[in-house]
GROMACS .gro file of C-alpha atoms in nm:
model
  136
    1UNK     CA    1   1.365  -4.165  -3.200
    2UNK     CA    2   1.019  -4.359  -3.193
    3UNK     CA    3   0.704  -4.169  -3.028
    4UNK     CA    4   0.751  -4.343  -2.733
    5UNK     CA    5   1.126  -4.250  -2.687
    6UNK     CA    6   1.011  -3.886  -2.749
    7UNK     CA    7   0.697  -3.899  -2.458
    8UNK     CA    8   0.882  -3.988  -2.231
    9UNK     CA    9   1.205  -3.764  -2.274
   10UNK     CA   10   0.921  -3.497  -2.294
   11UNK     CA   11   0.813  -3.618  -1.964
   12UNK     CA   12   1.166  -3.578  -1.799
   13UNK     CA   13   1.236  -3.286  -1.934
   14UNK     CA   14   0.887  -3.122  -1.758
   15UNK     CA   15   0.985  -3.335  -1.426
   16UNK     CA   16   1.330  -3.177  -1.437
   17UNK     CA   17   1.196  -2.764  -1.499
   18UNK     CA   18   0.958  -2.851  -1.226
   19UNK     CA   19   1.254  -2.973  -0.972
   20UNK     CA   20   1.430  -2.643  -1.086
   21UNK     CA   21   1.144  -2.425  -1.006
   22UNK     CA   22   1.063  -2.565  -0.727
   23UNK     CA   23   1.436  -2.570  -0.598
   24UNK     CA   24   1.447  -2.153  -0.672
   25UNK     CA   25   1.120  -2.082  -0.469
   26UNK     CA   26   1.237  -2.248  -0.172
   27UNK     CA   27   1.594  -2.083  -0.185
   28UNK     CA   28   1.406  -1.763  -0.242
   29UNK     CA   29   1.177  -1.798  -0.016
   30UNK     CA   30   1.428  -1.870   0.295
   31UNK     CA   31   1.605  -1.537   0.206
   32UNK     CA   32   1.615  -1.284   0.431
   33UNK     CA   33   1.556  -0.919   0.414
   34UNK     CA   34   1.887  -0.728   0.465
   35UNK     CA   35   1.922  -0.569   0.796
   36UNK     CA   36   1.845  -0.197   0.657
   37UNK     CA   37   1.469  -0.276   0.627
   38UNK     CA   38   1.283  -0.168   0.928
   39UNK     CA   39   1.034  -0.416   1.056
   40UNK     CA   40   0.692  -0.272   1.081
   41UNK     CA   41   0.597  -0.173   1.388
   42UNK     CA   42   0.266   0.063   1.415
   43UNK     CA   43   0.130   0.034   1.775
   44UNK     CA   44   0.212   0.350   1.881
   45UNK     CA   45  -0.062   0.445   1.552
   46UNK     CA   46  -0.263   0.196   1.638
   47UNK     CA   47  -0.264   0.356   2.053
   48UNK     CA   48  -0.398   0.683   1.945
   49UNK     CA   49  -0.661   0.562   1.687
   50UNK     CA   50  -0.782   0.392   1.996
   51UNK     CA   51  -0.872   0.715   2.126
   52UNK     CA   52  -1.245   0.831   2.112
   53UNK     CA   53  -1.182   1.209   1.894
   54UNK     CA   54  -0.965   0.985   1.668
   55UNK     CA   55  -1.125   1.012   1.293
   56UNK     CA   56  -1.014   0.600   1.204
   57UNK     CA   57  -1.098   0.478   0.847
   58UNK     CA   58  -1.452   0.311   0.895
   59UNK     CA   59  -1.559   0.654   0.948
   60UNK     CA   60  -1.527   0.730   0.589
   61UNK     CA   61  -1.887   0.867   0.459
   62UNK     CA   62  -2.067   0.668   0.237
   63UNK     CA   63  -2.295   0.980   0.060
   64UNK     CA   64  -2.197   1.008  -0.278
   65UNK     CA   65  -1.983   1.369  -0.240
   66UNK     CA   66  -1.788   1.244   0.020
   67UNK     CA   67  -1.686   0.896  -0.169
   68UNK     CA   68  -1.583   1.114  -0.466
   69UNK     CA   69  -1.338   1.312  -0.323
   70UNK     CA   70  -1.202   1.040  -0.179
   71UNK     CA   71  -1.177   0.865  -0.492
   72UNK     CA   72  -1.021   1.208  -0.684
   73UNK     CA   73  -0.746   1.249  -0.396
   74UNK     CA   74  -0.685   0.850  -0.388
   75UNK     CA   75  -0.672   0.858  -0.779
   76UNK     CA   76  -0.441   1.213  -0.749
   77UNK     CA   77  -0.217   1.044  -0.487
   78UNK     CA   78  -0.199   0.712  -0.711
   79UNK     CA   79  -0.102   0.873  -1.008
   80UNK     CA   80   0.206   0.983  -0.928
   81UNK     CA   81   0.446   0.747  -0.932
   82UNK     CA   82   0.697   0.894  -0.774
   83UNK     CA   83   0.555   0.847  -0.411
   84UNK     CA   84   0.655   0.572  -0.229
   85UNK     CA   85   0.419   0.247  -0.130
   86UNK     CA   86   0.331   0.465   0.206
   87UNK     CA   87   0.203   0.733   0.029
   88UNK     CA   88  -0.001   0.516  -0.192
   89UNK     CA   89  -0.167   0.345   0.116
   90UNK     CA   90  -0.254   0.678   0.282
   91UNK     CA   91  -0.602   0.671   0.510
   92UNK     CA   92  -0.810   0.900   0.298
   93UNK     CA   93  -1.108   0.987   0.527
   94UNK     CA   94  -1.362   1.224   0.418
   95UNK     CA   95  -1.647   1.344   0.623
   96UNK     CA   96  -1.884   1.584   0.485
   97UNK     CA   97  -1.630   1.728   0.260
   98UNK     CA   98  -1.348   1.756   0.553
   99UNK     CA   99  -1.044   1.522   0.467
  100UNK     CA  100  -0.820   1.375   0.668
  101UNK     CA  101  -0.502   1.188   0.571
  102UNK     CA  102  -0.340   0.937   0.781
  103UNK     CA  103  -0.053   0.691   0.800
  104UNK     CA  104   0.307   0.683   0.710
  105UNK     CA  105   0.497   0.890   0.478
  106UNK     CA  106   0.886   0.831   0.373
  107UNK     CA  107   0.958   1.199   0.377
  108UNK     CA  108   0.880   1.544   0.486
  109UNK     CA  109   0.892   1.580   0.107
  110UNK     CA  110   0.633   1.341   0.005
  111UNK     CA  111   0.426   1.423   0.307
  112UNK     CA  112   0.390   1.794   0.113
  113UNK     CA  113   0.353   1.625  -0.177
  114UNK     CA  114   0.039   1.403  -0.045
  115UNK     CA  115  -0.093   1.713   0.141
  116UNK     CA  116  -0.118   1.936  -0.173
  117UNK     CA  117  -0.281   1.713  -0.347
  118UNK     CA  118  -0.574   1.685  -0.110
  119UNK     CA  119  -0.601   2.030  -0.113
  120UNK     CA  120  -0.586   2.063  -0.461
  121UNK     CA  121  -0.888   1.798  -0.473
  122UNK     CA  122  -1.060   1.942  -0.127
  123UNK     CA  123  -1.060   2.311  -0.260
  124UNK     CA  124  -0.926   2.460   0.067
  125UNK     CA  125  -0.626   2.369   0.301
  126UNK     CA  126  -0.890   2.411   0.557
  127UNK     CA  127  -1.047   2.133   0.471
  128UNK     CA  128  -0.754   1.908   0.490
  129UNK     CA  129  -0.626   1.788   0.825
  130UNK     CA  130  -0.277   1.616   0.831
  131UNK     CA  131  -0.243   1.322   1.057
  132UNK     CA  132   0.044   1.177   0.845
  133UNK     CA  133   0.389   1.085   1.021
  134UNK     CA  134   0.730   1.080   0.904
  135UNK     CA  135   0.892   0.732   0.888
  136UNK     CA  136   1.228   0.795   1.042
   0.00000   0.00000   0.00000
């Protein structure tokens, strides 16, 4: 086989895996999610954060105390890898060392879970409030 023979079978070859590829990402990408997953819905979250006493995330504190815990009770939450992709997107809002968690949670379960790890980081369960809901 002379050089030339060789380029250009090399050249096919590279067309042909780029057909493939792109064949697989379109088929992939018209797939459908099955009909057990829920479509998101959070306006009925999105209502009460409306509401004036409602603690919302751009509240967080920016004083060095209150971004730490944060950080320690994201990091604690993070960590554990048994929580679902909920849990791991908890609001984590801490003003002057008060914490309050909000969002979804799978579980009753992992909500505990979530909860006592705050605490654990916050020192007190006073300190923690628990705005989390239960995905049903």
């Amino acid at each position: 086989m002379t050089r030339s023979e060789l380029s250009n079978s090399m050249k096919h070859s590279k067309v042909v895996l780029t057909i493939l590829f792109c064949t697989a990402a379109v088929i992939g990408y018209g797939q459908t999610p099955d009909a057990s997953t829920p479509k998101p819905d959070n306006t009925k979250v999105n209502k009460r954060d409306r509401n004036a006493g409602e603690v919302t995330a751009d509240q967080q504190k920016m004083n060095a105390t209150d971004r730490e815990l944060t950080r320690k009770i994201r990091r604690s939450i993070m960590a554990d890898k048994s929580l679902s992709t909920y849990a791991h997107n908890i609001k984590i809002i801490s003003q002057n060392g008060a914490v309050t968690l909000k969002g979804p949670g799978k579980s009753d379960d992992e909500k505990k879970t979530v909860m006592a790890k705050a605490v654990a980081v916050a020192g007190s369960a006073d300190k923690v409030t628990d705005q989390i809901s239960v995905k049903q």
